[in-house]
Amino acid sequence: MSTLLEVTGVSKAFEGVKANTDVSIRVNAGEIVGLIGPNGSGKTTLFNSIVGYHPVDGGTIQFAGKEITTLRVPEIARLGLLRTFQQTRVYKQMNCVENLQISTPAAQLSTASLFVRVPKPVTEKAEALLDFVGLSSKRYLLAGDLSFGQQKLLEFAMALMSEPKLLLLDEPTAGINPTLINGLIDRLRRANAEFGVTLLVIEHNMRVIMNLATRLYCLAQGKILAEGAPEAVRQDPRVIEAYLGGH
Amino acid sequence: MSSTPRWLYVVLLAVGVFAPVLLPQIASQLAFLWIMVVFALAWDIMGGRMGYNSFGNILFFGIGCYALAVFQRDLNWGGYWVALPIGLVFAGILASLAAVFFGVGMLGLREKYFAVGTLGLGVAAGEIAASWDYIGAGGGLSTTLMPVAGNANVYWAYIAFATAVVTFFALKRLYVGRIGLALGAIRDDEDKAEAMGLPTTRVKTLAWAVSAFPLGVAGGIVGNMQGFIDPRDIAFAGPTYGTWMILMAILGGRGTLWGPVLGAFVFQITKELFWVYLAEWQRIALGVLIVAIVVFFPRGILGWARERWPQRFGVRVVETPA
């Protein structure tokens, strides 16, 4: 398997607080990799570093063989590396179909194309994806009127619409009705298998991540504590200590 | 997308076509009515659709005023009637170029910073115009008079009407295109749009350039119609035209197709009535109206209607077979 994302020795501090220290992770094309760790262990900071939300203090990040350490969010997004947010970010005053219609791959948005109508195949794909995430009946509702869980599904569909190579999901099941979680796991797997999207997932729900991930990294106090097969990581005494210990 | 009833087009067309000949004594007010429609529609591209409240769009109007006047004075290709349409297009293009030029610096600012920055832009332009001899400096610039016998304002009413119609349909067409969605995405969450790889800088610059064009044309029309361009009171008249364009769009309902048109009608008619019936008090009454608009219609007339009857505006649950 080819390496899609290679994070090497990345460090990031905020006014002296070390959020990430010498973190190295690798995601291969086609994988579903989980990132776990207690609250405040630096998971979201690592995501932000990867997608170019803030500059890193040290280390390098490569995506699809390209150095992206110093690139900014839009440039990285156009390379096919997207993230979803812990708190949902959707276009609230637009309906669901429109949210998806404007989420096409950036390469399709030439200046000339901005002045013409949304092509029919794009709309059809948007409706198919809304069907995929189970929001078909809500497609003409404003995104801001959806429940939190539905907005998460919409945001996931928006990400798929733009055909990323790698999708970083920040707690996809947080705030979602427990009965819907199984459906979401299924959809994440299908996105991976059918649409060929590699996933890197932050998740607190152990049951979910055990089911989903093929490989896990555990962060604690800004450092990689353990990595490997999900079951092995879960039973690692250091991981148990990090979650249950008195830090 | 709500569809527009046909009678509305018929009524507006009738007003545009017959009013100037039937009521030539108010032709100037009619011309200004259509200019106000252009003002509000153009402002709404940025302020309504994209959520960037520009307080400096008067800049493009002023540029248009001078561009046409100078074009007529120094070049005047083919005589008045040929030079006028060419000059109006030239005024629009120059305004759009200014938008692209200033957009580079201004569009990096967000929300209130953009508003204040653009406000400064409009004020600075007025000061520069007032000290530039080539365009008459503080003394102003007299424009070429239309070579017609009788009431030139009747002709201006038609030219302004045509400008408003073209602006309306051009924007209607634009908003159903992808850029309409891109503007909405930037308005709702610009950081998200960036994170999705949307070329936000390009979209914002285009939007400002598009909104500058009709304002440049409107400037050319008003400058000519008045026969005289004062740098601060006509061309870069931030406190009047510059503020009115914002108020009209807000009053009618920002971000809606008909909102700016409705707002312009209500505002212009009310304003003219104040001027006629509230002599001496007209400016105070206008101030009260402005406060009332902001307090009672923060989302505008159509914005209020859309909240009240969302189904009429296309918001609905689709029944799916179980």
Coordinates of C-alpha atoms in Angstrom, one line a residue:
Chain A
M1 CA 0.0 0.0 0.0
S2 CA 1.2 3.4 -0.9
T3 CA 1.6 6.1 1.8
L4 CA -1.0 8.9 1.4
L5 CA -0.2 11.0 4.5
E6 CA 3.1 11.1 6.3
V7 CA 3.4 13.2 9.4
T8 CA 7.0 13.3 10.7
G9 CA 8.0 14.7 14.0
V10 CA 5.4 17.5 14.1
S11 CA 5.3 19.8 17.2
K12 CA 3.0 22.6 18.0
A13 CA 2.8 24.7 21.1
F14 CA 0.4 27.4 22.1
E15 CA 2.1 30.0 24.2
G16 CA 4.3 27.5 25.8
V17 CA 1.7 24.8 26.2
K18 CA 2.9 21.8 24.1
A19 CA -0.2 20.5 22.3
N20 CA 1.8 18.2 20.0
T21 CA 5.3 17.0 20.6
D22 CA 7.2 15.1 17.9
V23 CA 4.2 13.4 16.5
S24 CA 4.6 11.0 13.6
I25 CA 1.8 9.2 12.0
R26 CA 1.3 7.5 8.6
V27 CA -1.9 6.8 6.7
N28 CA -1.8 4.5 3.7
A29 CA -4.1 4.8 0.8
G30 CA -7.4 2.9 1.3
E31 CA -7.0 2.6 5.1
I32 CA -9.3 3.7 7.9
V33 CA -7.1 4.9 10.7
G34 CA -8.3 5.9 14.1
L35 CA -6.9 8.6 16.4
I36 CA -7.9 8.2 20.0
G37 CA -6.7 9.8 23.2
P38 CA -8.1 11.5 26.3
N39 CA -9.6 15.0 26.2
G40 CA -6.9 17.6 25.6
S41 CA -4.4 15.1 24.3
G42 CA -3.9 17.1 21.1
K43 CA -5.9 15.3 18.5
T44 CA -7.7 18.3 17.0
T45 CA -4.5 20.3 17.1
L46 CA -2.9 17.6 15.0
F47 CA -5.8 17.8 12.5
N48 CA -5.4 21.5 12.3
S49 CA -1.7 21.2 11.7
I50 CA -2.3 18.7 8.9
V51 CA -4.9 20.7 7.0
G52 CA -2.9 23.9 7.3
Y53 CA -5.1 25.7 9.8
H54 CA -2.0 26.9 11.7
P55 CA 1.7 26.7 11.0
V56 CA 3.6 24.0 12.9
D57 CA 6.6 24.7 15.1
G58 CA 8.6 21.7 13.7
G59 CA 8.4 18.6 11.6
T60 CA 7.1 17.9 8.2
I61 CA 3.8 16.8 6.6
Q62 CA 3.6 15.1 3.2
F63 CA 0.4 14.3 1.4
A64 CA 0.3 12.1 -1.7
G65 CA 4.1 12.6 -2.1
K66 CA 3.9 16.4 -1.9
E67 CA 5.3 18.5 0.8
I68 CA 2.3 20.4 2.4
T69 CA 3.8 21.6 5.7
T70 CA 3.7 25.3 4.8
L71 CA 0.6 25.2 2.6
R72 CA -2.6 26.9 3.7
V73 CA -6.1 25.4 4.1
P74 CA -7.5 26.2 0.6
E75 CA -4.4 24.9 -1.2
I76 CA -4.4 21.7 0.8
A77 CA -8.1 21.2 0.3
R78 CA -7.6 21.5 -3.5
L79 CA -5.1 18.7 -3.3
G80 CA -7.8 16.4 -2.0
L81 CA -7.3 16.5 1.8
L82 CA -10.4 17.6 3.6
R83 CA -11.6 17.7 7.2
T84 CA -14.9 17.9 8.9
F85 CA -15.4 19.9 12.1
Q86 CA -16.2 18.7 15.6
Q87 CA -18.9 21.4 15.7
T88 CA -20.7 21.1 12.4
R89 CA -20.0 23.7 9.7
V90 CA -22.6 23.8 7.0
Y91 CA -24.0 26.7 4.9
K92 CA -27.0 27.3 7.2
Q93 CA -29.1 29.6 5.0
M94 CA -28.9 27.3 2.0
N95 CA -30.8 24.1 1.5
C96 CA -29.2 20.7 1.5
V97 CA -29.0 20.3 -2.2
E98 CA -27.3 23.7 -2.6
N99 CA -24.9 22.8 0.2
L100 CA -23.8 19.8 -1.9
Q101 CA -23.9 21.6 -5.3
I102 CA -21.3 24.0 -4.2
S103 CA -19.1 21.3 -2.7
T104 CA -17.8 20.0 -6.0
P105 CA -14.1 19.4 -6.4
A106 CA -12.4 22.7 -6.7
A107 CA -10.9 21.7 -10.0
Q108 CA -14.4 21.9 -11.5
L109 CA -14.8 25.5 -10.5
S110 CA -13.2 27.5 -13.2
T111 CA -14.1 31.2 -13.5
A112 CA -16.2 30.5 -16.5
S113 CA -18.1 27.7 -14.8
L114 CA -19.1 30.1 -12.0
F115 CA -21.3 32.0 -14.4
V116 CA -23.3 29.0 -15.7
R117 CA -26.0 26.9 -14.0
V118 CA -25.0 23.9 -11.9
P119 CA -24.6 21.0 -14.4
K120 CA -27.2 18.3 -14.2
P121 CA -24.8 15.5 -13.3
V122 CA -23.7 17.5 -10.3
T123 CA -27.3 17.9 -9.1
E124 CA -27.9 14.2 -9.6
K125 CA -24.8 13.3 -7.7
A126 CA -25.8 15.7 -4.9
E127 CA -29.2 14.0 -4.6
A128 CA -27.6 10.6 -4.7
L129 CA -25.3 11.5 -1.8
L130 CA -28.2 13.0 0.2
D131 CA -29.9 9.7 -0.3
F132 CA -26.8 7.9 0.8
V133 CA -26.7 9.7 4.1
G134 CA -30.4 9.5 4.5
L135 CA -31.4 13.1 4.1
S136 CA -33.3 12.8 0.9
S137 CA -36.6 13.9 2.3
K138 CA -34.9 16.9 3.9
R139 CA -33.2 18.1 0.8
Y140 CA -35.1 21.4 0.3
L141 CA -34.9 22.3 4.0
L142 CA -32.4 24.9 5.0
A143 CA -29.3 23.3 6.5
G144 CA -29.6 25.5 9.5
D145 CA -33.0 24.0 10.3
L146 CA -31.6 20.4 10.5
S147 CA -30.8 18.8 13.9
F148 CA -27.1 18.6 14.9
G149 CA -26.9 15.0 13.9
Q150 CA -28.4 15.7 10.5
Q151 CA -26.0 18.6 10.0
K152 CA -23.2 16.1 10.7
L153 CA -24.5 13.8 8.0
L154 CA -24.9 16.7 5.6
E155 CA -21.3 17.8 6.3
F156 CA -20.1 14.3 5.6
A157 CA -22.0 14.3 2.3
M158 CA -20.5 17.6 1.4
A159 CA -17.0 16.2 2.0
L160 CA -17.8 13.2 -0.2
M161 CA -19.2 15.5 -2.9
S162 CA -15.8 17.0 -3.3
E163 CA -14.2 13.6 -3.9
P164 CA -11.3 13.9 -1.4
K165 CA -8.4 11.4 -1.4
L166 CA -8.2 11.7 2.4
L167 CA -10.9 12.8 4.7
L168 CA -10.2 13.8 8.3
L169 CA -13.2 13.3 10.5
D170 CA -13.3 15.0 13.9
E171 CA -15.6 12.9 16.1
P172 CA -18.2 11.9 13.5
T173 CA -20.5 10.3 16.0
A174 CA -20.4 12.9 18.8
G175 CA -23.9 14.2 19.3
I176 CA -25.5 11.6 17.1
N177 CA -28.5 9.7 18.3
P178 CA -27.1 6.2 19.4
T179 CA -29.5 4.4 17.2
L180 CA -28.1 6.2 14.2
I181 CA -24.5 5.4 15.0
N182 CA -24.5 2.0 13.5
G183 CA -25.9 3.4 10.3
L184 CA -23.1 6.0 10.3
I185 CA -20.4 3.4 10.8
D186 CA -21.8 1.5 7.9
R187 CA -21.7 4.7 5.7
L188 CA -18.2 5.5 6.7
R189 CA -17.1 2.0 5.7
R190 CA -19.0 2.3 2.4
A191 CA -17.4 5.6 1.7
N192 CA -14.1 4.0 2.2
A193 CA -14.8 0.8 0.2
E194 CA -17.1 2.2 -2.6
F195 CA -15.8 5.8 -3.1
G196 CA -12.2 5.0 -2.3
V197 CA -11.9 7.7 0.4
T198 CA -9.1 7.1 2.9
L199 CA -10.2 8.0 6.4
L200 CA -8.5 9.4 9.4
V201 CA -10.9 9.5 12.3
I202 CA -10.8 11.1 15.7
E203 CA -13.3 9.3 17.9
H204 CA -14.1 9.0 21.6
N205 CA -16.6 6.2 21.3
M206 CA -14.4 3.1 21.7
R207 CA -17.1 0.8 20.4
V208 CA -17.2 2.8 17.2
I209 CA -13.5 3.1 16.6
M210 CA -12.9 -0.6 17.4
N211 CA -15.5 -1.5 14.7
L212 CA -14.3 1.0 12.2
A213 CA -10.6 1.4 12.2
T214 CA -8.0 -1.0 10.7
R215 CA -5.2 0.7 12.7
L216 CA -5.1 3.0 15.7
Y217 CA -2.9 5.7 17.1
C218 CA -3.3 6.8 20.7
L219 CA -2.3 10.3 21.7
A220 CA -1.7 11.3 25.3
Q221 CA -0.4 14.7 26.5
G222 CA 0.6 15.6 22.9
K223 CA 2.7 12.5 22.2
I224 CA 2.0 9.3 20.4
L225 CA 1.6 6.7 23.1
A226 CA 0.8 3.6 21.1
E227 CA 0.0 2.5 17.6
G228 CA -1.1 -0.7 16.0
A229 CA -4.1 -3.0 15.6
P230 CA -7.2 -1.7 17.4
E231 CA -7.4 -4.5 19.9
A232 CA -3.7 -4.4 20.8
V233 CA -3.9 -0.6 21.4
R234 CA -6.9 -0.9 23.5
Q235 CA -5.3 -3.5 25.8
D236 CA -2.0 -1.6 25.9
P237 CA -1.5 -0.9 29.7
R238 CA -0.1 2.6 28.8
V239 CA -3.3 3.4 27.0
I240 CA -5.5 2.2 29.8
E241 CA -3.3 4.2 32.2
A242 CA -3.7 7.3 30.0
Y243 CA -7.4 7.1 29.9
L244 CA -8.0 6.0 33.5
G245 CA -4.9 7.4 35.2
G246 CA -4.9 10.5 37.2
H247 CA -3.4 12.9 34.6
Chain B
M1 CA -36.8 29.4 -5.7
S2 CA -40.2 31.2 -5.7
S3 CA -41.5 32.1 -9.1
T4 CA -42.5 35.6 -9.9
P5 CA -46.1 36.3 -10.9
R6 CA -46.3 37.6 -14.5
W7 CA -48.5 40.6 -13.6
L8 CA -45.6 42.1 -11.7
Y9 CA -43.5 42.2 -14.8
V10 CA -46.4 43.7 -16.8
V11 CA -47.1 46.4 -14.2
L12 CA -43.4 47.4 -13.9
L13 CA -43.0 47.4 -17.7
A14 CA -46.1 49.6 -18.0
V15 CA -44.7 52.0 -15.4
G16 CA -41.3 52.1 -17.1
V17 CA -42.7 52.6 -20.6
F18 CA -45.7 54.9 -20.1
A19 CA -45.0 56.9 -16.9
P20 CA -42.4 59.2 -18.4
V21 CA -44.6 60.3 -21.3
L22 CA -47.8 60.5 -19.2
L23 CA -46.1 62.3 -16.3
P24 CA -43.2 64.2 -17.8
Q25 CA -43.2 66.7 -14.9
I26 CA -41.9 63.9 -12.6
A27 CA -39.6 62.3 -15.2
S28 CA -36.6 63.2 -13.1
Q29 CA -38.0 61.5 -10.0
L30 CA -38.9 58.4 -12.2
A31 CA -35.3 58.3 -13.5
F32 CA -34.1 58.4 -9.9
L33 CA -36.5 55.6 -9.0
W34 CA -34.8 53.3 -11.5
I35 CA -31.4 54.5 -10.4
M36 CA -32.4 53.6 -6.8
V37 CA -33.4 50.1 -8.0
V38 CA -29.9 49.8 -9.6
F39 CA -28.3 51.0 -6.4
A40 CA -30.1 48.5 -4.2
L41 CA -29.6 45.6 -6.6
A42 CA -25.9 46.2 -7.0
W43 CA -25.3 46.7 -3.3
D44 CA -27.2 43.5 -2.5
I45 CA -24.7 41.3 -4.5
M46 CA -22.2 42.0 -1.8
G47 CA -24.2 43.0 1.2
G48 CA -27.1 40.6 0.8
R49 CA -25.9 37.5 -1.2
M50 CA -22.3 37.5 0.1
G51 CA -22.7 39.0 3.5
Y52 CA -20.1 41.7 3.0
N53 CA -21.5 45.1 4.0
S54 CA -19.8 47.5 1.8
F55 CA -20.2 51.2 2.8
G56 CA -18.0 52.3 0.0
N57 CA -19.9 51.2 -3.1
I58 CA -20.5 55.0 -3.7
L59 CA -16.9 54.9 -5.0
F60 CA -18.0 53.1 -8.2
F61 CA -20.9 55.4 -8.7
G62 CA -18.5 58.4 -8.4
I63 CA -16.0 56.9 -10.8
G64 CA -18.8 56.4 -13.3
C65 CA -19.9 60.0 -12.9
Y66 CA -16.5 61.3 -13.9
A67 CA -15.7 58.6 -16.4
L68 CA -18.6 59.4 -18.6
A69 CA -18.2 63.2 -18.2
V70 CA -14.5 63.1 -19.1
F71 CA -15.1 60.7 -22.0
Q72 CA -17.7 63.1 -23.4
R73 CA -15.5 66.2 -22.8
D74 CA -12.2 64.8 -24.2
L75 CA -13.1 62.2 -26.7
N76 CA -16.9 62.3 -27.6
W77 CA -16.5 59.7 -30.3
G78 CA -19.2 60.0 -33.0
G79 CA -21.2 62.8 -31.4
Y80 CA -23.5 62.7 -28.4
W81 CA -25.7 59.7 -29.2
V82 CA -22.8 57.4 -30.1
A83 CA -20.5 58.6 -27.3
L84 CA -23.2 58.2 -24.6
P85 CA -23.6 54.4 -24.8
I86 CA -19.9 53.8 -25.3
G87 CA -19.2 56.2 -22.4
L88 CA -21.7 54.4 -20.1
V89 CA -20.1 51.1 -20.8
F90 CA -16.7 52.7 -20.3
A91 CA -17.9 54.0 -16.9
G92 CA -19.0 50.5 -15.9
I93 CA -15.8 48.9 -16.9
L94 CA -13.7 51.5 -15.1
A95 CA -15.8 51.0 -12.0
S96 CA -15.3 47.2 -12.2
L97 CA -11.5 47.6 -12.7
A98 CA -11.5 49.8 -9.6
A99 CA -13.3 47.0 -7.7
V100 CA -10.7 44.5 -8.8
F101 CA -7.9 46.8 -7.8
F102 CA -9.2 47.8 -4.4
G103 CA -10.6 44.3 -3.8
V104 CA -7.1 42.9 -3.5
G105 CA -6.7 44.8 -0.3
M106 CA -10.2 45.2 1.0
L107 CA -11.6 41.7 0.4
G108 CA -9.1 40.3 2.9
L109 CA -11.0 42.1 5.6
R110 CA -14.0 40.5 7.1
E111 CA -17.3 41.8 8.6
K112 CA -17.0 45.1 10.4
Y113 CA -13.5 45.7 9.3
F114 CA -14.5 45.4 5.7
A115 CA -17.4 47.8 6.3
V116 CA -15.2 50.4 7.9
G117 CA -12.4 50.0 5.3
T118 CA -14.8 50.5 2.5
L119 CA -16.3 53.5 4.2
G120 CA -12.8 55.1 4.2
L121 CA -12.5 54.2 0.5
G122 CA -15.5 56.3 -0.4
V123 CA -14.6 59.3 1.7
A124 CA -11.0 59.2 0.4
A125 CA -12.2 59.1 -3.2
G126 CA -14.3 62.3 -2.6
E127 CA -11.3 64.1 -1.1
I128 CA -9.1 63.1 -4.0
A129 CA -11.7 64.1 -6.6
A130 CA -12.1 67.5 -4.8
S131 CA -8.4 68.2 -5.3
W132 CA -7.8 66.9 -8.8
D133 CA -7.9 69.7 -11.4
Y134 CA -8.3 67.4 -14.4
I135 CA -11.8 66.6 -13.2
G136 CA -12.6 70.1 -11.9
A137 CA -11.4 69.6 -8.4
G138 CA -13.6 71.1 -5.6
G139 CA -15.4 73.4 -8.1
G140 CA -17.1 70.4 -9.7
L141 CA -17.4 69.4 -13.4
S142 CA -20.1 70.5 -15.8
T143 CA -21.3 67.7 -18.0
T144 CA -22.4 67.7 -21.6
L145 CA -26.1 68.5 -22.0
M146 CA -28.3 66.2 -23.9
P147 CA -29.0 67.8 -27.3
V148 CA -32.8 67.5 -27.3
A149 CA -35.5 70.1 -27.4
G150 CA -37.8 70.0 -24.4
N151 CA -37.5 67.7 -21.3
A152 CA -34.3 65.7 -21.4
N153 CA -35.4 64.0 -18.1
V154 CA -37.9 61.9 -20.1
Y155 CA -35.0 60.4 -22.0
W156 CA -33.1 59.8 -18.9
A157 CA -36.0 58.1 -17.3
Y158 CA -36.0 55.6 -20.2
I159 CA -32.2 55.1 -20.0
A160 CA -32.4 54.6 -16.3
F161 CA -35.3 52.1 -16.7
A162 CA -33.3 50.1 -19.3
T163 CA -30.3 50.0 -17.0
A164 CA -32.5 48.8 -14.1
V165 CA -34.0 46.1 -16.3
V166 CA -30.7 44.9 -17.6
T167 CA -29.2 44.8 -14.1
F168 CA -32.2 42.9 -12.7
F169 CA -32.2 40.2 -15.4
A170 CA -28.4 39.9 -15.4
L171 CA -28.4 39.3 -11.7
K172 CA -31.3 37.0 -11.8
R173 CA -29.4 34.9 -14.3
L174 CA -26.2 35.2 -12.2
Y175 CA -27.8 34.0 -9.0
V176 CA -29.0 30.7 -10.5
G177 CA -25.5 30.0 -11.6
R178 CA -22.8 28.5 -9.4
I179 CA -21.6 31.9 -8.3
G180 CA -24.9 32.4 -6.6
L181 CA -24.2 29.3 -4.5
A182 CA -20.6 30.4 -3.9
L183 CA -21.8 33.8 -2.6
G184 CA -24.2 32.0 -0.2
A185 CA -21.4 29.7 1.0
I186 CA -19.2 32.7 1.7
R187 CA -22.0 34.5 3.5
D188 CA -22.9 31.5 5.6
D189 CA -19.4 30.3 6.6
E190 CA -16.4 31.6 4.7
D191 CA -13.9 29.5 6.7
K192 CA -15.8 26.4 5.8
A193 CA -15.9 27.4 2.1
E194 CA -12.1 27.8 2.3
A195 CA -11.7 24.5 4.0
M196 CA -13.7 23.0 1.1
G197 CA -11.3 24.4 -1.4
L198 CA -13.7 27.0 -2.8
P199 CA -11.7 29.8 -4.6
T200 CA -13.1 32.4 -2.3
T201 CA -10.8 35.2 -3.2
R202 CA -11.7 34.9 -6.9
V203 CA -15.4 34.7 -6.1
K204 CA -15.3 37.8 -3.9
T205 CA -13.4 39.8 -6.4
L206 CA -15.7 38.8 -9.2
A207 CA -18.7 39.7 -7.1
W208 CA -17.4 43.1 -6.3
A209 CA -16.5 43.8 -9.9
V210 CA -20.0 42.7 -11.0
S211 CA -21.6 45.0 -8.4
A212 CA -19.4 47.9 -9.5
F213 CA -20.4 47.8 -13.2
P214 CA -24.1 48.9 -12.9
L215 CA -23.1 51.5 -10.3
G216 CA -20.6 52.9 -12.7
V217 CA -23.3 53.1 -15.4
A218 CA -25.7 54.7 -12.8
G219 CA -23.0 57.3 -12.0
G220 CA -22.7 58.2 -15.6
I221 CA -26.4 58.7 -16.0
V222 CA -26.9 60.8 -12.8
G223 CA -23.9 63.0 -13.5
N224 CA -25.2 63.7 -17.0
M225 CA -28.7 64.2 -15.9
Q226 CA -27.8 66.7 -13.2
G227 CA -25.6 68.6 -15.6
F228 CA -23.0 69.1 -12.9
I229 CA -20.8 66.8 -10.8
D230 CA -19.9 67.9 -7.3
P231 CA -17.2 65.6 -5.9
R232 CA -18.7 65.3 -2.4
D233 CA -22.4 66.0 -2.9
I234 CA -23.1 64.0 -6.1
A235 CA -20.2 61.8 -7.2
F236 CA -19.0 60.4 -3.8
A237 CA -22.1 61.3 -1.8
G238 CA -21.7 58.7 0.9
P239 CA -24.2 60.2 3.4
T240 CA -27.0 60.2 0.8
Y241 CA -26.7 57.8 -2.2
G242 CA -24.0 55.7 -0.4
T243 CA -26.2 55.2 2.6
W244 CA -29.5 54.9 0.7
M245 CA -28.3 52.0 -1.4
I246 CA -27.7 50.0 1.8
L247 CA -31.0 51.0 3.4
M248 CA -33.1 50.1 0.4
A249 CA -31.6 46.7 0.1
I250 CA -32.1 46.1 3.8
L251 CA -35.7 47.5 3.8
G252 CA -36.8 45.3 0.9
G253 CA -35.0 42.2 2.1
R254 CA -31.4 41.5 1.6
G255 CA -30.4 38.4 -0.3
T256 CA -33.7 38.1 -2.1
L257 CA -34.3 38.8 -5.8
W258 CA -37.1 41.3 -5.4
G259 CA -36.2 42.7 -2.1
P260 CA -33.9 45.5 -3.4
V261 CA -36.4 46.4 -6.0
L262 CA -39.2 46.6 -3.5
G263 CA -37.0 48.5 -1.0
A264 CA -36.0 51.0 -3.7
F265 CA -39.7 51.7 -4.6
V266 CA -40.8 52.1 -1.0
F267 CA -37.8 54.3 -0.1
Q268 CA -37.9 56.5 -3.2
I269 CA -41.6 57.1 -3.1
T270 CA -41.6 57.8 0.7
K271 CA -38.6 60.1 0.3
E272 CA -40.3 62.1 -2.5
L273 CA -43.5 62.4 -0.5
F274 CA -41.5 63.7 2.4
W275 CA -39.8 66.3 0.2
V276 CA -43.2 67.5 -1.1
Y277 CA -45.3 67.4 2.0
L278 CA -42.9 67.9 4.8
A279 CA -41.0 70.9 3.7
E280 CA -38.2 71.8 6.1
W281 CA -38.8 68.6 8.0
Q282 CA -38.0 66.2 5.2
R283 CA -34.5 65.3 6.3
I284 CA -35.6 64.7 9.9
A285 CA -38.5 62.5 8.6
L286 CA -36.0 60.6 6.4
G287 CA -33.8 60.0 9.4
V288 CA -36.8 58.7 11.4
L289 CA -37.6 56.4 8.4
I290 CA -34.1 55.1 8.4
V291 CA -34.2 54.3 12.1
A292 CA -37.6 52.7 11.7
I293 CA -36.3 50.5 8.9
V294 CA -33.4 49.2 10.9
V295 CA -35.5 48.7 14.1
F296 CA -38.6 47.1 12.6
F297 CA -37.4 45.4 9.5
P298 CA -33.9 44.1 10.3
R299 CA -34.5 41.4 7.7
G300 CA -36.5 43.5 5.4
I301 CA -40.0 43.1 4.0
L302 CA -39.3 40.0 2.0
G303 CA -37.0 38.6 4.6
W304 CA -39.8 38.9 7.1
A305 CA -42.2 37.2 4.6
R306 CA -39.7 34.4 4.0
E307 CA -39.6 33.7 7.7
R308 CA -43.3 33.7 7.9
W309 CA -44.1 31.6 4.9
P310 CA -41.0 29.5 4.2
Q311 CA -43.0 27.2 1.9
R312 CA -43.6 30.0 -0.5
F313 CA -39.9 30.3 -0.8
G314 CA -39.2 26.7 -1.6
V315 CA -38.4 25.4 1.9
R316 CA -40.2 22.1 2.2
V317 CA -40.0 18.5 3.2
V318 CA -40.2 16.1 0.3
E319 CA -42.7 13.3 0.8
T320 CA -40.9 10.0 0.1
P321 CA -42.7 6.7 -0.3
A322 CA -42.1 4.6 2.8

